[in-house]
PDB file of C-alpha atoms in Angstrom:
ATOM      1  CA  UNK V   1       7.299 -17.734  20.800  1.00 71.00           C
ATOM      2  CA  UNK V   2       8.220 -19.050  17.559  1.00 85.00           C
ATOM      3  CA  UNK V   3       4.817 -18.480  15.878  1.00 88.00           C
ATOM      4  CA  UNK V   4       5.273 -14.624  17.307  1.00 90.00           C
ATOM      5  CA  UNK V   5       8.735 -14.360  15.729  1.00 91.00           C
ATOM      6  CA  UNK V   6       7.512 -15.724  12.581  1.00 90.00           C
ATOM      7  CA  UNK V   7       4.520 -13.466  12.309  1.00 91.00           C
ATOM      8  CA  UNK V   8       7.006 -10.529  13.340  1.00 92.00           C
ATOM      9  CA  UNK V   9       9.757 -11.127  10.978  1.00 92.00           C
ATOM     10  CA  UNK V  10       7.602 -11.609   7.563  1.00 90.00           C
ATOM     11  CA  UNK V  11       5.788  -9.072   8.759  1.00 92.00           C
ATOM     12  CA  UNK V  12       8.821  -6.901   8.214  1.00 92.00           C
ATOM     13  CA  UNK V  13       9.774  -7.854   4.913  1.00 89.00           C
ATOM     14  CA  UNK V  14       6.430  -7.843   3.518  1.00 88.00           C
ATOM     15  CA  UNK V  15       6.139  -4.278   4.832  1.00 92.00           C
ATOM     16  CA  UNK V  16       9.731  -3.192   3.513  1.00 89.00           C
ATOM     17  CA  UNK V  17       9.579  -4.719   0.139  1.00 84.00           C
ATOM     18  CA  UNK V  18       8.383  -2.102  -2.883  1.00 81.00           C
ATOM     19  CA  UNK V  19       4.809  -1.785  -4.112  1.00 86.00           C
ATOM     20  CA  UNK V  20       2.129   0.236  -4.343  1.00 89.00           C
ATOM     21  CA  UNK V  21       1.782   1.381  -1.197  1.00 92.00           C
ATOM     22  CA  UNK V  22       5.499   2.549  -1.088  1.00 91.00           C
ATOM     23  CA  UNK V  23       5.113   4.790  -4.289  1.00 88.00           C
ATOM     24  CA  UNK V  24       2.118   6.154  -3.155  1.00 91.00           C
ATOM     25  CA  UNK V  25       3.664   7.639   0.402  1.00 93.00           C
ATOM     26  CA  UNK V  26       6.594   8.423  -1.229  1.00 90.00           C
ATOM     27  CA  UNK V  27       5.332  10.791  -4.374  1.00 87.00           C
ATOM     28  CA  UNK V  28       2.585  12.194  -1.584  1.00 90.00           C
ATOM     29  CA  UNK V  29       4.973  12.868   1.035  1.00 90.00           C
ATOM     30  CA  UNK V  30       7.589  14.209  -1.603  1.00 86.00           C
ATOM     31  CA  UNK V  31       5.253  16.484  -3.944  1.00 83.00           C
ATOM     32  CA  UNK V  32       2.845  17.084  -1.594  1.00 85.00           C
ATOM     33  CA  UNK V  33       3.663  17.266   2.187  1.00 87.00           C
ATOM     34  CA  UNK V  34       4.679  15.084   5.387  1.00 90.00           C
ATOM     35  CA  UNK V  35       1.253  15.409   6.710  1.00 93.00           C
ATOM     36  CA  UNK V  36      -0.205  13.834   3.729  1.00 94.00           C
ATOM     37  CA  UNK V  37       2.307  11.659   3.315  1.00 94.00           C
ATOM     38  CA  UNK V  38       1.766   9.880   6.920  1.00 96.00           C
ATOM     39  CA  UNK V  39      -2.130  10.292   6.252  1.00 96.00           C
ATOM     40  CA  UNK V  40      -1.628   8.097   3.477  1.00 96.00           C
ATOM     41  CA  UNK V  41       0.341   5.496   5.575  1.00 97.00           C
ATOM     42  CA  UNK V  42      -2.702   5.476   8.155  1.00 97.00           C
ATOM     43  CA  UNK V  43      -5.202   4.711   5.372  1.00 97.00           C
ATOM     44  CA  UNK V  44      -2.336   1.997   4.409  1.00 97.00           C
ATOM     45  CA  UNK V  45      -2.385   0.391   7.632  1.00 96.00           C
ATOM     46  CA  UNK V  46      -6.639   0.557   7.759  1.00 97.00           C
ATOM     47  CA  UNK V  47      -6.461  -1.023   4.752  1.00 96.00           C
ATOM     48  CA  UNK V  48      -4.037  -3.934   6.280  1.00 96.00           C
ATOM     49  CA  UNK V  49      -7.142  -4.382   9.416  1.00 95.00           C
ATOM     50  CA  UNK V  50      -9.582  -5.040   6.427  1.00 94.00           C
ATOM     51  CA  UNK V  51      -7.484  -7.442   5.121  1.00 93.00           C
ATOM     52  CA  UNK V  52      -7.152  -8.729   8.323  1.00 93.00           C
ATOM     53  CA  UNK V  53     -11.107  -8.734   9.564  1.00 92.00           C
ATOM     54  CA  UNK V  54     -11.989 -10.779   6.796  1.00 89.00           C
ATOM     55  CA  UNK V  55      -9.230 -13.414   7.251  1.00 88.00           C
ATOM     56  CA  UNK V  56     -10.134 -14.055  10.531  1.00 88.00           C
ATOM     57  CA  UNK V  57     -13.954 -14.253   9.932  1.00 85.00           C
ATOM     58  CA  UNK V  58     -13.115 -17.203   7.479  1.00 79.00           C
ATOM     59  CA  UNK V  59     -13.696 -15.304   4.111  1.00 68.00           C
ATOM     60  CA  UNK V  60      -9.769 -15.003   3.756  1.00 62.00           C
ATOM     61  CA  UNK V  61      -9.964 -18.866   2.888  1.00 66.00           C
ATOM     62  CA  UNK V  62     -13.328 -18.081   0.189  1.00 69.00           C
ATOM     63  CA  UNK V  63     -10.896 -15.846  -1.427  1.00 65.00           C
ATOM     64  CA  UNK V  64      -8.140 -18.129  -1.837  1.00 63.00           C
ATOM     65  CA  UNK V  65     -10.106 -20.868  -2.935  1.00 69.00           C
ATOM     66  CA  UNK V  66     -12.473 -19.339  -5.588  1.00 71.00           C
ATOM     67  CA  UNK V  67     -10.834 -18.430  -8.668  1.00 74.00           C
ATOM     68  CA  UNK V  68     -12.898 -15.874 -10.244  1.00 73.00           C
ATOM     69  CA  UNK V  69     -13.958 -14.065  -7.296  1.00 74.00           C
ATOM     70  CA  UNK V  70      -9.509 -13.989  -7.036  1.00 73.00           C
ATOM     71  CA  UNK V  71      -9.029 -13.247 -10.557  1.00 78.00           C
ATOM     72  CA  UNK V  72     -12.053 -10.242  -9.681  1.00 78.00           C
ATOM     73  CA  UNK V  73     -10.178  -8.582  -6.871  1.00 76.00           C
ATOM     74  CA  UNK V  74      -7.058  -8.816  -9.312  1.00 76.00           C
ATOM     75  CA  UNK V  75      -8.836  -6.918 -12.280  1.00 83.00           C
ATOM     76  CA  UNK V  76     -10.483  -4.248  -9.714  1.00 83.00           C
ATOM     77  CA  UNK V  77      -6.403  -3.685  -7.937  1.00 77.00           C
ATOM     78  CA  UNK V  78      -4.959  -3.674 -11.568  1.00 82.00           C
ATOM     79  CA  UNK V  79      -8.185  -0.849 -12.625  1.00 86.00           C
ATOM     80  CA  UNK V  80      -7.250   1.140  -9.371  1.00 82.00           C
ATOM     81  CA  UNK V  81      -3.633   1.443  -9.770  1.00 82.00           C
ATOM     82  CA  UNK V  82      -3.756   2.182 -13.281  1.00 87.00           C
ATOM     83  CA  UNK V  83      -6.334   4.758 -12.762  1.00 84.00           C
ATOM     84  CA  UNK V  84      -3.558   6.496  -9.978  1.00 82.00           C
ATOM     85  CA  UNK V  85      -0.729   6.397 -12.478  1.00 82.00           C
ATOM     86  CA  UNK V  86      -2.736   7.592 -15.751  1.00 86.00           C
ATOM     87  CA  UNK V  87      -3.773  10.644 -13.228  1.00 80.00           C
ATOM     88  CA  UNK V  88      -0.029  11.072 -12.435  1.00 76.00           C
ATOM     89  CA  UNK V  89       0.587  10.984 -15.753  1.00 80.00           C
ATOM     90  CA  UNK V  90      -1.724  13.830 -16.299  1.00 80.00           C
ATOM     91  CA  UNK V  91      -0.696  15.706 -13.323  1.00 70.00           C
ATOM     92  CA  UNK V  92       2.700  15.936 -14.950  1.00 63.00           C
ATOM     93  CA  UNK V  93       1.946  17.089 -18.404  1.00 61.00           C
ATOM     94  CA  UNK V  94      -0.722  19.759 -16.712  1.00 59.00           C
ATOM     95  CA  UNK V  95       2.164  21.237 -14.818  1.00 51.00           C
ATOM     96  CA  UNK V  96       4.314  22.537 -17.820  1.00 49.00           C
ATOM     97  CA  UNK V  97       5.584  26.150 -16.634  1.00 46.00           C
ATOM     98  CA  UNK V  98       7.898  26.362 -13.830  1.00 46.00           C
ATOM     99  CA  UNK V  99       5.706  28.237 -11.479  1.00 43.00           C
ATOM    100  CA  UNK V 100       3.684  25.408 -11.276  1.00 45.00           C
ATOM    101  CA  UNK V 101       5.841  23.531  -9.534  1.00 48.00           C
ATOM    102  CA  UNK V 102       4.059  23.748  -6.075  1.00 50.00           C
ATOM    103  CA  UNK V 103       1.170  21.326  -6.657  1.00 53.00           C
ATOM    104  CA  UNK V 104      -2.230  21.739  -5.197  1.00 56.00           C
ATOM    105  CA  UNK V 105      -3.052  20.569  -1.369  1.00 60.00           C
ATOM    106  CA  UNK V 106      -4.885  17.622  -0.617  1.00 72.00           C
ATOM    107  CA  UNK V 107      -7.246  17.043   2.490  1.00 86.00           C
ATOM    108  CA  UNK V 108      -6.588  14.860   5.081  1.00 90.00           C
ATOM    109  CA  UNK V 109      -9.604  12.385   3.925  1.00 93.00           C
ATOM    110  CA  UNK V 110      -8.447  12.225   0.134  1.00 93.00           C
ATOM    111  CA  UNK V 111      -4.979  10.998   1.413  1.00 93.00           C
ATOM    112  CA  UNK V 112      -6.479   8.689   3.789  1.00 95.00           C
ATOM    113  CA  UNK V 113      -8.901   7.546   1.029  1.00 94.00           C
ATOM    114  CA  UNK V 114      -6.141   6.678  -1.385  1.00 93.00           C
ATOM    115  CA  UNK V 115      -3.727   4.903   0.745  1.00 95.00           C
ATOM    116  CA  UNK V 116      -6.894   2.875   2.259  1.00 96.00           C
ATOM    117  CA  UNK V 117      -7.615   1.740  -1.100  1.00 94.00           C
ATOM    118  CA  UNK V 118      -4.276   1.144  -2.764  1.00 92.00           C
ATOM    119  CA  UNK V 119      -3.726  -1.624   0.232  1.00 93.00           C
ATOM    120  CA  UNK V 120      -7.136  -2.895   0.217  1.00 92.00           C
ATOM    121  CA  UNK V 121      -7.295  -3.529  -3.650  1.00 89.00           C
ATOM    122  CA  UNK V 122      -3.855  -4.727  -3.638  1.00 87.00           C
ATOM    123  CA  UNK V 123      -3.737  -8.697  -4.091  1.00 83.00           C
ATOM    124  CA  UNK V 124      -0.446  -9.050  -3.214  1.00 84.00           C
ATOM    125  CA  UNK V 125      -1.327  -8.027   0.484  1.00 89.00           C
ATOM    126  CA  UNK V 126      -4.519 -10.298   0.376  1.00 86.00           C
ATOM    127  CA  UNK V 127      -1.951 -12.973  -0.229  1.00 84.00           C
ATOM    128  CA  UNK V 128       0.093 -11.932   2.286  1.00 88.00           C
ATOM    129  CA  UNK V 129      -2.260 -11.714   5.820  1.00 89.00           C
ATOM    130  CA  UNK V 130      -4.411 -15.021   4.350  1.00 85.00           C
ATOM    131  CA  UNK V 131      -1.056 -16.671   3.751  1.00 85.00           C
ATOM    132  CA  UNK V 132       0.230 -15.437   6.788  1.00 88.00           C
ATOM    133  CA  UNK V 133      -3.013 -16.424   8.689  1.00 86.00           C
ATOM    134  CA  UNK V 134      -3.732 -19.943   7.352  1.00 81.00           C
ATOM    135  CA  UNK V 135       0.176 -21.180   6.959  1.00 81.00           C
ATOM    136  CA  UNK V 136       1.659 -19.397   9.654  1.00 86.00           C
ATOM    137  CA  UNK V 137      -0.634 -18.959  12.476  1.00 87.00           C
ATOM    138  CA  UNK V 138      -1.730 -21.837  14.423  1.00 85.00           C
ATOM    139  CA  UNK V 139      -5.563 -22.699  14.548  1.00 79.00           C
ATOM    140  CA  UNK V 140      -5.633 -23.388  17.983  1.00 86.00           C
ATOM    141  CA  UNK V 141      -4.219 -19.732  18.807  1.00 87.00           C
ATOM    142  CA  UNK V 142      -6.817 -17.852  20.740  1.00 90.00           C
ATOM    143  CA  UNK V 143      -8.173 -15.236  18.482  1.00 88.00           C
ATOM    144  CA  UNK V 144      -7.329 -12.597  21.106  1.00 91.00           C
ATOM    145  CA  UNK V 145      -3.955 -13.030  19.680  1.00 91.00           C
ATOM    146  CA  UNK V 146      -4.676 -13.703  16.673  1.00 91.00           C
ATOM    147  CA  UNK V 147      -6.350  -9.802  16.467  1.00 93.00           C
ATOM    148  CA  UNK V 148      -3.252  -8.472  18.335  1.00 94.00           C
ATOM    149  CA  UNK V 149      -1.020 -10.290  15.120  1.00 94.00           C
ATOM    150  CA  UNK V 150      -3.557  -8.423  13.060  1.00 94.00           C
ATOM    151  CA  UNK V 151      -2.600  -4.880  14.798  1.00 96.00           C
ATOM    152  CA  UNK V 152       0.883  -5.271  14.945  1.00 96.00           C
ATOM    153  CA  UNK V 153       0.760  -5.595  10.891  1.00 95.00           C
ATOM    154  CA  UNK V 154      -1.555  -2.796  10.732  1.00 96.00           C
ATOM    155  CA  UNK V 155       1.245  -0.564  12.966  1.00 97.00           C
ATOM    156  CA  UNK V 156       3.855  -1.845  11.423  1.00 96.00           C
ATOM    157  CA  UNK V 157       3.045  -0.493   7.870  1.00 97.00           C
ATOM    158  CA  UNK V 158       1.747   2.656   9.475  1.00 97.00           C
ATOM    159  CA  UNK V 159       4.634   3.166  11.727  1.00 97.00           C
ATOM    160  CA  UNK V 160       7.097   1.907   8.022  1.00 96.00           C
ATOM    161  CA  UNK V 161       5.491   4.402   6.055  1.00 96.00           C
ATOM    162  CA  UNK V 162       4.957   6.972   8.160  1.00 96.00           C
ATOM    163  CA  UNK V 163       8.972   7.304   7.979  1.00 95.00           C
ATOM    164  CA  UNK V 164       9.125   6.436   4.332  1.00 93.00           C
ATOM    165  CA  UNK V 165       7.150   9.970   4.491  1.00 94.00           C
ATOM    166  CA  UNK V 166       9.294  11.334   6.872  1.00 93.00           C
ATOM    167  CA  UNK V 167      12.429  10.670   4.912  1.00 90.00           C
ATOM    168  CA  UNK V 168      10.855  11.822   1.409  1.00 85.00           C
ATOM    169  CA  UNK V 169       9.819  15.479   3.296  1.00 86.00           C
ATOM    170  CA  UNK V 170      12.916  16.439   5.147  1.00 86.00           C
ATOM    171  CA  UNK V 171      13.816  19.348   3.660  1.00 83.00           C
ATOM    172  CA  UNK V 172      17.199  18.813   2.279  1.00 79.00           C
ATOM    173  CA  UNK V 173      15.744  16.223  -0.291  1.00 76.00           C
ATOM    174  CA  UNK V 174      12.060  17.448  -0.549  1.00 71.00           C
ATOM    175  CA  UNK V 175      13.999  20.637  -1.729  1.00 72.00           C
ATOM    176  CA  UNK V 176      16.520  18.832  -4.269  1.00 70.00           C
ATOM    177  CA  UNK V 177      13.622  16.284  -5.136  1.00 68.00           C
ATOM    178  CA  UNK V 178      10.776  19.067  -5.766  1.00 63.00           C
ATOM    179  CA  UNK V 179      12.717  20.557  -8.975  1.00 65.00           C
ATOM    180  CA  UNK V 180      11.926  17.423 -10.891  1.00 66.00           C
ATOM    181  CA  UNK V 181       8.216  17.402 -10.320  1.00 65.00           C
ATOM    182  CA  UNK V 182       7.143  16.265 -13.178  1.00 69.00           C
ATOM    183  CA  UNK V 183       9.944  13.800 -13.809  1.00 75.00           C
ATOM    184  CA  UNK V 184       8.938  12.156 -10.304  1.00 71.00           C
ATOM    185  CA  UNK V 185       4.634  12.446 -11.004  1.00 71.00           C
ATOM    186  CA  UNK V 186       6.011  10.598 -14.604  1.00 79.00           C
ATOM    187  CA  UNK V 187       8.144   8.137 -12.875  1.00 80.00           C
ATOM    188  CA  UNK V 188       5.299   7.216 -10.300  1.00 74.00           C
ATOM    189  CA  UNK V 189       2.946   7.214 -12.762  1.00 80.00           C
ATOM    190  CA  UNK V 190       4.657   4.797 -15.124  1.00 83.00           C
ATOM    191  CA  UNK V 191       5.449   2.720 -12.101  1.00 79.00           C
ATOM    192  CA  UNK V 192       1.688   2.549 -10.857  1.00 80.00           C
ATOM    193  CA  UNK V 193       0.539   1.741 -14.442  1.00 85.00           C
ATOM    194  CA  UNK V 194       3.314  -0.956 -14.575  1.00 86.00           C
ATOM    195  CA  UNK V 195       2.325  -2.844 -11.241  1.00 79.00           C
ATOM    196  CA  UNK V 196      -1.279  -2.832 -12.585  1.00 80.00           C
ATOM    197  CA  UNK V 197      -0.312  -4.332 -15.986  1.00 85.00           C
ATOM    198  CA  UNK V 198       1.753  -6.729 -14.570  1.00 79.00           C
ATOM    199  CA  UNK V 199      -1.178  -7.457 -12.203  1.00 71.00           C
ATOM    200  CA  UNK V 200      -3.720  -7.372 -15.186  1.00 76.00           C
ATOM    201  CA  UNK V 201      -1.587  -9.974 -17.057  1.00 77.00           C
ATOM    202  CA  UNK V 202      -1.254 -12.442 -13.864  1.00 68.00           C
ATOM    203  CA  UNK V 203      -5.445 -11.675 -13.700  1.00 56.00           C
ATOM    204  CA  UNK V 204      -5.486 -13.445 -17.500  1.00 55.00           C
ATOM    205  CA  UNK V 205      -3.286 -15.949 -16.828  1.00 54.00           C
TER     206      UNK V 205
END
């Protein structure tokens, strides 16, 4: 019982604290639509079940030991979310006119595709299910259980920012929101390119 409530309650602030993940839900689900925004949290939490697979097959511990195959996941994250925001960035200086306010749809498997790999190139979370796993979790848990930990993460950031999404579409503050398009594609942007720097920089050092 104690493991469980351990595994539940960081589970819950790893989930609620800012990142990635969070900016990329909220500027989909806010500039683009609720649908996509909750897409995106889906690919989010198959993202988290990646993490998770390769924890419990033992390569969880490979990554946390090896240095440059670390400091390589880091430089591929820090690429990836840099890549994002420099496209925001763009996004926002391509939409100049007014009537251009309404930006262009995106399929279900693009949104799935970039919440998938914002989690799954995202260090931080590597950190957090091998941490979680090897510090946390007992050994001698049966790995029936150990998978069923492994969902509940998954859900939980799907089921987290699936109302992030919720919250950033209602129409009250989609509609207030929407008039500063490009002042909230900038803002994500910067912050994307920011998180990668950061995470660039931690890569060197």
């Amino acid at each position: 019982m104690t493991e469980l409530l351990a595994v539940v309650t960081i589970t819950l602030l790893a989930v609620i604290s800012p990142g990635p993940d969070f900016a990329m839900v909220s500027r989909n689900s806010l500039l683009l639509s609720r649908r996509t925004g909750v897409v995106t949290a889906c690919g989010i939490g198959a993202g988290v079940l990646i993490h998770v697979s390769y924890t419990l097959i033992g390569v969880g511990v490979l990554i946390q030991q090896s240095l440059w195959l670390f400091t390589l996941l880091k430089a591929i994250g820090a690429a990836y979310l840099i890549y994002l925001g420099v496209s925001m960035l763009r996004s926002a200086g391509a939409h100049s006119a007014p009537s251009s306010s309404t930006p262009a749809a995106v399929n279900d498997i693009a949104a799935l595709k970039t919440g998938f790999l914002t989690n799954v190139l995202n260090p931080k979370t590597t950190i957090f299910i091998v941490s979680l796993f090897m510090q946390v979790v007992n050994p001698q848990t049966p790995l029936s259980i150990q998978i069923g930990y492994g969902l509940f993460i998954s859900l939980a950031h799907i089921l987290w920012f699936s109302a992030v999404a919720l919250l950033f579409s209602a129409p009250r503050i989609n509609a207030r929101l929407l008039r500063m398009r490009k002042g909230i594609d900038r803002a994500f942007g910067g912050l994307l390119i920011t998180f990668g720097t950061l995470l660039a920089m931690a890569g060197i050092k």
